[in-house]
Amino acid sequence: MKVALVGTGTIAETNHLPILISIPDVDVVAVCDSNEKRLSRVAEKFKIKNKFTNIDEMLKSTDAEIIDITTPGYTHYEVAMKSLHEDRNVLLEKPATLKTIEAEKLEDESKKSNLKLAVCQTYRYSEPAIRFKNVQQKGGIGSIDRIIAIQHGSTIFGMAPWFWNEDISGGILFELGIHAVDLQCYLMGDWKKVLDVNIYYDKSLNFITSILATVKFENGIGVVDLKWLSSSSFMHLYISGSVADAIMKFYPEGFILQHGDFAPLSEFKGELGRLWNFGYNSFRKRYYKIWELPHRRIIENFINSVKNNHEPLVSVRSAIPTIQLAEEIWTKAKASRDEALD
């Protein structure tokens, strides 16, 4: 299976390319990036002969069956549509697109051409989410009536220059917080209305650094709490179910199931297990392997979906509700920002 990759930034170098070249029947035939210096370094590191600075040239010059796109989210639509028009299957890094209409057009084009189209919403296939789904399918959660997703980050000053134009990049919501929004949709189902959005706009940075959104779902309420330039970095999900409650924690990962009057004991046992797994895997130098697993699951599955003609784990169609919700939150966040500027 021949694969070409577009975009040689951090996620490509640390996740996509190492995973792709480790799969026995995959041949990474080309890489493409407008940054020639980075392109040359990454191509040399992974021993990829064909280098391109132009996507049109790459599509004309290679016979890759899959185009793996890891460019900034706001560029995804154009690159993916060009790839689909050239009869290539497309795997997108998150976010699939920044606009619902763009995702819908890509989905329509892929179906018309009988091509596979998927997105790396990797937290759906993290260990905490897999464990939660297993418990849920056995009736151990019951109906979910509330999810509070909290994602805080310490700094954004290392982000690329394009990130700082949030009207183009989608800012912290699309580039950093999209996983929190996606897990809400993945676990809660259909959303009905964005009830409220509060932001903190940092005038010195000309940037929104915090978003707090409340969303009405068909069967409950979701809260998305995003904050950067925070005193600590973490992502937690607190899930309220009719049978049991659950807590998901990420990097390091943990899953805690709580019910009855023994919630503190459950939390203690969960945290102890989380600490043990983190320490053990770090000592054995396996932590990075654990960290890349969700990407590996989606990438390997996508390749198999092309080979064997089955539905990929996270089709763009399945991520459209996430994009719709993020777009609505972002519209309200920008409106609040613009009011603050008046």
Short mmCIF file of C-alpha atoms in Angstrom, two decimals:
data_model
loop_
_atom_site.label_atom_id
_atom_site.label_comp_id
_atom_site.label_asym_id
_atom_site.label_seq_id
_atom_site.Cartn_x
_atom_site.Cartn_y
_atom_site.Cartn_z
CA MET A 1 0.00 0.00 0.00
CA LYS A 2 1.57 3.28 -1.14
CA VAL A 3 1.10 6.33 1.07
CA ALA A 4 2.10 9.98 0.57
CA LEU A 5 2.11 12.41 3.47
CA VAL A 6 1.34 16.14 3.28
CA GLY A 7 2.67 18.23 6.14
CA THR A 8 5.88 17.43 8.04
CA GLY A 9 5.18 19.14 11.35
CA THR A 10 5.39 17.67 14.83
CA ILE A 11 2.43 15.26 14.64
CA ALA A 12 3.71 13.86 11.35
CA GLU A 13 7.23 13.39 12.67
CA THR A 14 6.31 11.93 16.06
CA ASN A 15 3.23 9.85 15.17
CA HIS A 16 2.17 9.45 11.55
CA LEU A 17 5.49 8.68 9.89
CA PRO A 18 6.92 6.35 12.59
CA ILE A 19 3.65 4.40 12.56
CA LEU A 20 3.42 4.24 8.77
CA ILE A 21 6.97 3.02 8.24
CA SER A 22 6.51 0.36 10.93
CA ILE A 23 3.63 -1.29 9.03
CA PRO A 24 5.10 -4.10 6.89
CA ASP A 25 3.05 -3.66 3.71
CA VAL A 26 3.10 0.17 3.68
CA ASP A 27 5.50 2.16 1.51
CA VAL A 28 5.72 5.90 2.18
CA VAL A 29 6.51 7.04 -1.35
CA ALA A 30 6.53 10.83 -0.88
CA VAL A 31 6.30 13.73 1.55
CA CYS A 32 5.15 17.26 0.82
CA ASP A 33 5.59 20.53 2.73
CA SER A 34 6.00 24.19 1.80
CA ASN A 35 8.79 24.48 4.40
CA GLU A 36 11.76 23.17 2.40
CA LYS A 37 14.16 23.00 5.33
CA ARG A 38 11.81 20.93 7.46
CA LEU A 39 10.79 18.84 4.46
CA SER A 40 14.42 17.89 3.72
CA ARG A 41 15.17 17.06 7.35
CA VAL A 42 12.10 14.83 7.78
CA ALA A 43 12.57 13.12 4.40
CA GLU A 44 16.18 12.33 5.29
CA LYS A 45 15.25 11.13 8.78
CA PHE A 46 12.68 8.65 7.45
CA LYS A 47 14.58 7.84 4.24
CA ILE A 48 11.82 9.05 1.90
CA LYS A 49 13.18 9.79 -1.56
CA ASN A 50 10.42 11.86 -3.15
CA LYS A 51 10.02 15.37 -1.77
CA PHE A 52 7.55 18.01 -2.96
CA THR A 53 6.72 21.55 -1.95
CA ASN A 54 3.51 21.59 -3.99
CA ILE A 55 0.55 19.25 -3.48
CA ASP A 56 -0.51 19.41 -7.15
CA GLU A 57 2.95 18.31 -8.26
CA MET A 58 2.99 15.49 -5.75
CA LEU A 59 -0.40 14.16 -6.85
CA LYS A 60 0.66 14.22 -10.51
CA SER A 61 4.03 12.59 -9.87
CA THR A 62 3.18 9.76 -7.45
CA ASP A 63 0.81 6.81 -7.51
CA ALA A 64 0.07 6.78 -3.78
CA GLU A 65 -3.27 5.17 -2.96
CA ILE A 66 -3.56 7.05 0.35
CA ILE A 67 -2.86 10.69 1.11
CA ASP A 68 -2.21 11.32 4.80
CA ILE A 69 -2.80 15.01 5.58
CA THR A 70 -1.20 16.53 8.68
CA THR A 71 -1.17 20.19 7.66
CA PRO A 72 -2.94 22.87 9.77
CA GLY A 73 -6.67 22.25 10.08
CA TYR A 74 -7.73 25.28 8.06
CA THR A 75 -5.88 23.87 5.00
CA HIS A 76 -7.46 20.41 5.17
CA TYR A 77 -10.42 21.05 2.89
CA GLU A 78 -8.39 22.25 -0.09
CA VAL A 79 -5.72 19.54 0.19
CA ALA A 80 -8.25 16.76 0.79
CA MET A 81 -10.51 17.82 -2.08
CA LYS A 82 -7.57 17.93 -4.50
CA SER A 83 -6.59 14.44 -3.34
CA LEU A 84 -10.10 13.05 -3.76
CA HIS A 85 -10.34 14.59 -7.23
CA GLU A 86 -7.20 12.62 -8.09
CA ASP A 87 -8.87 9.41 -6.93
CA ARG A 88 -6.90 9.06 -3.68
CA ASN A 89 -8.16 7.84 -0.30
CA VAL A 90 -7.67 10.48 2.39
CA LEU A 91 -6.74 10.32 6.07
CA LEU A 92 -6.90 13.65 7.91
CA GLU A 93 -5.30 14.67 11.16
CA LYS A 94 -7.77 16.44 13.46
CA PRO A 95 -9.73 18.64 12.98
CA ALA A 96 -11.20 17.25 9.77
CA THR A 97 -12.20 20.77 8.73
CA LEU A 98 -13.19 24.01 10.44
CA LYS A 99 -16.54 24.25 8.66
CA THR A 100 -19.41 21.80 8.47
CA ILE A 101 -20.10 22.58 4.82
CA GLU A 102 -16.52 21.65 3.94
CA ALA A 103 -16.72 18.32 5.75
CA GLU A 104 -20.01 17.55 4.03
CA LYS A 105 -18.56 18.34 0.60
CA LEU A 106 -15.56 16.08 1.26
CA GLU A 107 -17.87 13.31 2.40
CA ASP A 108 -20.02 13.68 -0.71
CA GLU A 109 -16.98 13.60 -2.98
CA SER A 110 -15.55 10.50 -1.29
CA LYS A 111 -18.84 8.63 -1.62
CA LYS A 112 -19.26 9.67 -5.25
CA SER A 113 -15.79 8.32 -6.04
CA ASN A 114 -16.04 5.30 -3.70
CA LEU A 115 -13.00 6.44 -1.71
CA LYS A 116 -12.22 6.18 2.00
CA LEU A 117 -12.16 9.37 4.07
CA ALA A 118 -11.33 9.41 7.78
CA VAL A 119 -10.04 11.68 10.54
CA CYS A 120 -7.71 11.08 13.49
CA GLN A 121 -10.05 11.91 16.38
CA THR A 122 -7.74 9.72 18.40
CA TYR A 123 -9.19 10.16 21.89
CA ARG A 124 -12.11 7.93 20.86
CA TYR A 125 -9.61 5.07 20.79
CA SER A 126 -7.59 5.97 23.86
CA GLU A 127 -7.49 3.40 26.67
CA PRO A 128 -9.89 5.34 28.96
CA ALA A 129 -12.48 5.70 26.18
CA ILE A 130 -12.18 2.03 25.19
CA ARG A 131 -12.60 0.92 28.81
CA PHE A 132 -15.58 3.24 29.24
CA LYS A 133 -17.27 1.88 26.10
CA ASN A 134 -16.72 -1.70 27.26
CA VAL A 135 -18.39 -0.96 30.61
CA GLN A 136 -21.18 0.98 28.92
CA GLN A 137 -21.97 -1.84 26.49
CA LYS A 138 -22.37 -4.22 29.45
CA GLY A 139 -24.87 -1.85 31.08
CA GLY A 140 -22.46 -0.63 33.72
CA ILE A 141 -23.00 3.10 33.08
CA GLY A 142 -26.68 3.38 32.25
CA SER A 143 -27.95 6.51 30.54
CA ILE A 144 -25.56 9.48 30.52
CA ASP A 145 -27.08 12.77 31.63
CA ARG A 146 -23.98 14.92 32.05
CA ILE A 147 -20.37 15.14 30.90
CA ILE A 148 -17.94 17.79 32.05
CA ALA A 149 -14.83 17.88 29.85
CA ILE A 150 -11.93 19.94 31.21
CA GLN A 151 -8.81 20.56 29.15
CA HIS A 152 -6.19 22.98 30.45
CA GLY A 153 -2.79 23.68 28.92
CA SER A 154 0.18 25.52 30.32
CA THR A 155 1.48 27.38 27.27
CA ILE A 156 0.77 28.14 23.64
CA PHE A 157 3.88 30.19 22.92
CA GLY A 158 5.52 27.32 21.06
CA MET A 159 2.74 27.18 18.49
CA ALA A 160 3.44 27.98 14.83
CA PRO A 161 2.89 31.56 13.55
CA TRP A 162 -0.27 30.62 11.62
CA PHE A 163 -1.92 29.52 14.88
CA TRP A 164 -2.01 33.07 16.22
CA ASN A 165 -4.46 34.29 13.59
CA GLU A 166 -7.39 32.62 15.31
CA ASP A 167 -9.93 33.74 12.74
CA ILE A 168 -8.09 31.48 10.27
CA SER A 169 -6.74 28.72 12.53
CA GLY A 170 -9.74 28.26 14.80
CA GLY A 171 -7.56 29.06 17.81
CA ILE A 172 -7.54 26.92 20.94
CA LEU A 173 -10.92 25.38 20.13
CA PHE A 174 -10.11 23.71 16.81
CA GLU A 175 -6.37 23.17 17.18
CA LEU A 176 -6.14 22.18 20.84
CA GLY A 177 -9.61 21.58 22.31
CA ILE A 178 -11.31 19.66 19.51
CA HIS A 179 -10.79 16.33 21.29
CA ALA A 180 -12.82 17.53 24.29
CA VAL A 181 -15.67 18.55 21.98
CA ASP A 182 -15.42 15.30 20.03
CA LEU A 183 -15.64 13.11 23.13
CA GLN A 184 -18.77 14.98 24.20
CA CYS A 185 -20.45 14.16 20.87
CA TYR A 186 -19.06 10.61 20.74
CA LEU A 187 -20.35 9.73 24.21
CA MET A 188 -23.49 11.90 24.52
CA GLY A 189 -24.91 11.55 21.02
CA ASP A 190 -26.96 14.24 19.26
CA TRP A 191 -26.55 17.78 20.50
CA LYS A 192 -29.45 20.20 20.30
CA LYS A 193 -28.31 23.68 21.33
CA VAL A 194 -25.34 25.64 22.60
CA LEU A 195 -26.82 27.21 25.72
CA ASP A 196 -23.97 29.49 26.75
CA VAL A 197 -20.39 30.39 25.84
CA ASN A 198 -18.06 32.42 28.04
CA ILE A 199 -14.54 33.37 27.03
CA TYR A 200 -11.45 35.10 28.30
CA TYR A 201 -9.89 37.28 25.63
CA ASP A 202 -6.30 38.28 26.31
CA LYS A 203 -5.92 41.73 24.75
CA SER A 204 -2.13 41.66 25.11
CA LEU A 205 -2.04 38.55 22.90
CA ASN A 206 -5.05 39.45 20.76
CA PHE A 207 -6.21 35.90 21.42
CA ILE A 208 -8.93 33.89 23.18
CA THR A 209 -7.19 31.81 25.86
CA SER A 210 -10.24 30.34 27.61
CA ILE A 211 -13.64 29.02 26.49
CA LEU A 212 -16.40 27.67 28.75
CA ALA A 213 -19.36 26.27 26.81
CA THR A 214 -22.58 24.64 28.00
CA VAL A 215 -24.37 22.41 25.50
CA LYS A 216 -27.80 20.78 25.57
CA PHE A 217 -27.73 17.22 24.24
CA GLU A 218 -30.76 15.08 23.56
CA ASN A 219 -30.43 13.30 26.91
CA GLY A 220 -28.44 15.67 29.05
CA ILE A 221 -25.99 18.54 29.44
CA GLY A 222 -22.38 18.81 28.34
CA VAL A 223 -19.81 21.29 29.60
CA VAL A 224 -16.57 22.02 27.75
CA ASP A 225 -13.96 23.90 29.79
CA LEU A 226 -10.89 24.91 27.74
CA LYS A 227 -8.11 27.05 29.17
CA TRP A 228 -4.57 27.76 28.04
CA LEU A 229 -1.84 29.68 29.88
CA SER A 230 -3.10 27.68 32.87
CA SER A 231 -1.02 26.83 35.93
CA SER A 232 -1.18 23.12 34.99
CA SER A 233 -1.83 20.88 31.99
CA PHE A 234 -4.42 18.12 32.09
CA MET A 235 -7.53 16.70 30.42
CA HIS A 236 -10.27 15.05 32.45
CA LEU A 237 -13.82 13.92 31.67
CA TYR A 238 -16.39 13.57 34.46
CA ILE A 239 -19.33 11.45 33.33
CA SER A 240 -22.61 11.09 35.20
CA GLY A 241 -24.62 7.94 34.49
CA SER A 242 -27.82 6.47 35.92
CA VAL A 243 -26.00 3.30 37.07
CA ALA A 244 -22.47 4.58 37.72
CA ASP A 245 -20.28 7.61 37.23
CA ALA A 246 -16.92 7.55 35.50
CA ILE A 247 -13.79 9.67 35.30
CA MET A 248 -11.42 9.59 32.33
CA LYS A 249 -7.95 11.07 32.62
CA PHE A 250 -5.43 11.50 29.84
CA TYR A 251 -1.63 11.63 29.64
CA PRO A 252 -1.08 9.79 31.82
CA GLU A 253 -4.25 7.82 31.20
CA GLY A 254 -6.64 6.58 33.84
CA PHE A 255 -10.19 5.32 34.18
CA ILE A 256 -12.23 5.35 37.38
CA LEU A 257 -15.70 3.86 37.84
CA GLN A 258 -17.70 5.17 40.80
CA HIS A 259 -21.00 4.09 42.35
CA GLY A 260 -22.59 3.87 45.77
CA ASP A 261 -20.90 5.29 48.84
CA PHE A 262 -17.41 4.06 47.99
CA ALA A 263 -16.47 6.71 45.40
CA PRO A 264 -13.37 7.93 47.35
CA LEU A 265 -12.03 4.36 47.50
CA SER A 266 -12.70 3.85 43.79
CA GLU A 267 -10.90 7.09 42.99
CA PHE A 268 -7.95 6.13 45.18
CA LYS A 269 -7.64 2.72 43.48
CA GLY A 270 -7.95 4.33 40.05
CA GLU A 271 -5.27 6.93 40.79
CA LEU A 272 -2.97 4.27 42.25
CA GLY A 273 -3.33 2.20 39.08
CA ARG A 274 -2.76 5.27 36.92
CA LEU A 275 0.41 6.15 38.83
CA TRP A 276 1.68 2.56 38.68
CA ASN A 277 1.10 2.25 34.92
CA PHE A 278 2.76 5.59 34.25
CA GLY A 279 5.77 4.76 36.40
CA TYR A 280 6.14 1.22 35.04
CA ASN A 281 5.85 2.24 31.39
CA SER A 282 8.21 5.18 31.89
CA PHE A 283 10.77 2.93 33.60
CA ARG A 284 10.51 0.39 30.78
CA LYS A 285 10.72 3.23 28.23
CA ARG A 286 7.35 2.20 26.84
CA TYR A 287 5.39 5.36 27.62
CA TYR A 288 5.72 6.74 24.10
CA LYS A 289 4.38 3.46 22.71
CA ILE A 290 1.31 3.84 24.93
CA TRP A 291 0.96 7.50 23.90
CA GLU A 292 0.93 6.66 20.17
CA LEU A 293 -1.52 3.74 20.43
CA PRO A 294 -4.71 5.69 19.53
CA HIS A 295 -3.04 7.03 16.38
CA ARG A 296 -1.75 3.58 15.52
CA ARG A 297 -5.20 2.05 15.90
CA ILE A 298 -6.77 4.59 13.55
CA ILE A 299 -3.94 4.62 10.97
CA GLU A 300 -3.64 0.82 10.77
CA ASN A 301 -7.41 0.49 10.56
CA PHE A 302 -7.60 3.07 7.79
CA ILE A 303 -5.04 1.21 5.71
CA ASN A 304 -7.00 -2.01 6.21
CA SER A 305 -10.24 -0.23 5.31
CA VAL A 306 -8.72 0.73 1.95
CA LYS A 307 -7.33 -2.76 1.36
CA ASN A 308 -10.45 -4.65 2.43
CA ASN A 309 -13.13 -2.06 1.60
CA HIS A 310 -14.68 -1.59 5.04
CA GLU A 311 -15.72 1.50 7.00
CA PRO A 312 -12.81 3.24 8.81
CA LEU A 313 -12.93 3.67 12.59
CA VAL A 314 -13.56 7.43 12.46
CA SER A 315 -15.09 8.42 9.15
CA VAL A 316 -15.43 12.13 8.48
CA ARG A 317 -19.18 11.54 8.36
CA SER A 318 -19.09 10.37 12.00
CA ALA A 319 -17.15 13.50 12.98
CA ILE A 320 -19.54 15.99 11.34
CA PRO A 321 -21.55 16.50 14.59
CA THR A 322 -18.26 17.44 16.30
CA ILE A 323 -17.48 20.01 13.61
CA GLN A 324 -21.02 21.39 13.77
CA LEU A 325 -20.79 21.81 17.54
CA ALA A 326 -17.29 23.30 17.46
CA GLU A 327 -18.35 25.71 14.72
CA GLU A 328 -21.35 26.89 16.76
CA ILE A 329 -19.25 27.35 19.93
CA TRP A 330 -16.59 29.18 17.94
CA THR A 331 -19.14 31.52 16.34
CA LYS A 332 -20.43 32.50 19.78
CA ALA A 333 -16.90 32.80 21.19
CA LYS A 334 -15.84 35.18 18.41
CA ALA A 335 -19.00 37.24 18.88
CA SER A 336 -18.13 37.65 22.57
CA ARG A 337 -14.56 38.59 21.62
CA ASP A 338 -15.75 41.20 19.15
CA GLU A 339 -18.09 42.69 21.78
CA ALA A 340 -15.13 42.97 24.16
CA LEU A 341 -13.17 44.85 21.49
CA ASP A 342 -15.90 47.44 20.91
#
